[in-house]
């Protein structure tokens, strides 16, 4: 049917080749503009209609996600989501991906990813108080392992470089290794900011107001990066490779202080960061959200390099730039404020009635596009089909698996696997405490806790995703991701308020890729509804596939929870001897999609564990109640590696051992290393044991008193065998692997 | 009685230091680095962070800030001056304290808890500590390896200018960065200018995991009250 | 023979150099008439080679190995033969 | 006149240079015949001066200001006049 459509002029065809804009979208552009666009205008569309900026493949699916909740002050649609935490305070948070830039240049890619999400939080009027990150890498072993090691070092170094210098603590995160990330490492950064509810800012501008540009000068950095981020990393990208964007945390810090002071002194009515696609998206989106137009004068834009043309200026992704709309009469104060910090702060645009984005250079109009034409990209719903390989992996029968004769060596083997070993070598490179709010540091608990100065309150934060579950069952995997992130927040005493999701998937234009994206989002939506946790922000990163690998769908779910009383919190480590160890849930786990299968048999197969969301919600409520009633101070969820790994992890922080007994007759490997959700271990002393177990009975949850803490060994009594490991021996095998990657 | 907490572009522990001082009942002002006059302040803190991005060398560019001449003037007049982490680096770069702080031998920024022994409890910064008391304090730096040539090192030891030393205790702690003589903190000859790599302001509340830094602020408070 | 090589590894033109920017700001504040300050790394090393030509080749291949091709350029700033001591 | 100056700031002999060691380790791992690898900083800048002599003086005073005498030495590696682009 193509040929029946209006033919495309030859000049246009050249530009289409150059920009990679498909003919049908070009026709839509011409229709919306009522004429053929010039080259600059076409590039504006290329950027704004890129997946990264327009969500054209995901927006229809994202509508499935529940976005309302009692605590939600700002849902998806602004620079970050905002939830009320009481006493006049709120927190803003969002996750953002920087996968492709990090694959090209790990240090700067990760650093600018952190810088970018920080500015999203600032744009809401919030002071950033915590950073999290979720990282995915390929193989550590063999030849391919060399590149992985290089990437790990670079990415961790880049996150540390930016976060440490700008003075925001990195308090939680996750690192996961899987072969399918070999060509597409994932680097998602999350930031949480604190604000007074009455200082909530939006990306708005009112008629006639000047629009200010503040921060770093514009150079030829990451030209076309946003579009770049939406293309598969393939050989021919080498040519297209943009000038690497370099982050400057020093300037970023000054820009942050200037921005927060401007907001706190009420000098500005609208704030917007310049993220991906720089001037183009920040200004056109601000105009569109305000239902107005905007006239930009490029001659006023501070420039770092000479001879930059309008296209370069519009596409530049130079870092550390913000957009402000000053309150009437506050212009001079705003300029003075940034002068104090030694930063540019100049008017570059004017808000106009006519709903167009008009760009002037050298006194002439070089581009003029209707703002809604740019903002509302066409969306796509595509046909989907599950990959047959995944189907067959999932339907593999695991009941016939041999039971290892000797189970003792398996625990150290699991603890020294890249996905379960100690993360200390990673997070000790991050400043975890600047701001002096970190009440639970990485390694001490399943989620980080940040107290809110001036209140008795605190928030708990964690980001999670299990790629193996998601690979074998995208829908169930996504449900697990939210359930686990929320569980991690609950076991430290936090009540989940909302989440942000970083959806990392493959190519949506392939049936398998679109199936995984769609199933992931509907799984999230279902879990979201069942657990009563709404989404307030997020990010979508697609096309994460290379010539030989497609990443597993990776929904990185960042949950923020509230502790009404900072004192009512729990950590992960056994503290003293003689406490009872109670398991909420049952010892028996499943082998499907387990780390145990992978580590012991290099087998990735079967169904991920079943997930009863009703029981999950009850389980989380129960542990929060136990913590709130001072019945426990030590809790930890049972995740990858199963019961044995969870117990070992609890012995490490204070080197306090334990003895537990499991009476079940089921296959011992499933009892020790099988995985299942809705399981939490906690300790309680003799005096409170009865009250604790009564609470669990009343909430109708299965539970088991497994044993007691104490000694310098972890002992597990099974019906037919007894297993014993020295805590220090386990600890040293657990600490070694990543230390070798990050010396 | 007020304490000046200097804010260089890139400082990021200024508010934390202020918080710790205020909690100890000491009045403070955050003073921007271009301030040319510190008249009326009874002590000065150079906080941690990344002054000027720590570009070139940690603390290297801070010495050019206008306020530093004034800090030196107060130091010469015997006022207490404390440099924490980046502040310590700035004090050595500016020549207010001997030696220098080089890249950690592990070549990366390291944030963790260390053990330090209080070598002197007769200073305005340490009077409330027990002799040889061992403190649990956080470090967070990439350039904390104390270095000085032999004579300087000898002078430091003879003059009892080493105030804090990294120690190992029951398998914990140890020297985290390769500092000569396990040096974690020193004072000038007169004993009124202190530089230390660990962060006492991060160890003043149970919720932060340690209260061992509180003694420094209390000691200072006492000293200043006596003067006042 | 032993040679001494001095290798410079610097950011490509056009790539932002925050460090240079900060140093330039400070120097200007001290009224130095400077511009376009860039900060890079210098590597000094001794290397073994049969001839000047071979030494040059080795030095250049080392420079290539150490520079990050995405962001950096390298130059062999100096190469001189050292007389064997003893 | 405009001049281009190249300044090297390096650790004094005898001061442990872990970065140099690390690089040396990597290079030896790649079988390069290297020794005594040291890593320092190079600063490139343009400066305004009336004469070559004045330019040299300025460059050296900048180097002096930026180096830390406790553990570093500085050298003016190169200084050349740039012809004004009219
Ligand atoms: N997966 C998602 N779930 C919920 N909201 C999302 C998701 N992806 C993006 N959003 C929201 O859409 C808006 C635009 O996203 P994005 O372009 O990443 O913001 P920014 O341009 O500020 O980085 C943001 O409010 C973001 O929170
Ligand atoms: Mg934004």
Coordinates of C-alpha atoms and ligand atoms in Angstrom, one line a residue, chain A residues 52-53 55 62 65 67 75-81 94-96 120 272-273 285 500-503 535-540, ligand 1:
Chain A
X52 CA 13.8 7.4 24.6
X53 CA 11.8 10.6 24.5
X55 CA 7.9 6.0 24.5
X62 CA 2.3 1.8 30.4
X65 CA 0.0 0.6 35.5
X67 CA -0.8 5.3 39.3
X75 CA 2.5 10.5 39.4
X76 CA 4.2 9.8 36.1
X77 CA 4.4 12.7 33.6
X78 CA 6.8 15.1 35.4
X79 CA 10.5 14.8 35.9
X80 CA 10.0 12.6 38.8
X81 CA 7.2 11.1 41.0
X94 CA 12.8 8.3 39.6
X95 CA 15.0 5.8 37.9
X96 CA 16.8 6.4 34.6
X120 CA 15.4 15.2 37.3
X272 CA 13.2 21.7 34.0
X273 CA 16.4 19.8 33.6
X285 CA 8.1 19.7 26.5
X500 CA 9.6 3.7 40.1
X501 CA 10.4 1.3 37.3
X502 CA 13.3 1.1 34.9
X503 CA 12.1 -1.2 32.1
X535 CA 4.0 3.6 40.1
X536 CA 5.0 7.3 40.2
X537 CA 7.8 7.4 37.7
X538 CA 10.1 5.3 35.6
X539 CA 12.0 4.9 32.4
X540 CA 11.9 2.7 29.4
Ligands
LIG1 N1 8.2 2.6 33.0 C1 7.6 3.7 33.4 N2 6.6 3.6 34.4 C2 6.0 4.7 34.8 N3 6.3 6.0 34.4 C3 7.3 6.1 33.5 C4 7.9 4.9 32.9 N4 8.8 5.3 32.0 C5 8.7 6.7 32.0 N5 7.8 7.1 32.9 C6 7.5 8.5 33.1 O1 7.4 9.2 31.9 C7 7.9 10.6 32.1 C8 9.0 10.8 31.0 O2 10.0 9.9 31.3 P1 11.5 10.3 31.0 O3 11.5 10.8 29.6 O4 12.4 9.2 31.4 O5 11.7 11.6 32.0 P2 12.9 12.5 31.8 O6 12.9 13.1 30.4 O7 12.7 13.6 32.9 O8 14.1 11.7 32.1 C9 8.5 10.6 33.5 O9 7.6 11.2 34.4 C10 8.6 9.2 33.8 O10 8.6 9.0 35.3

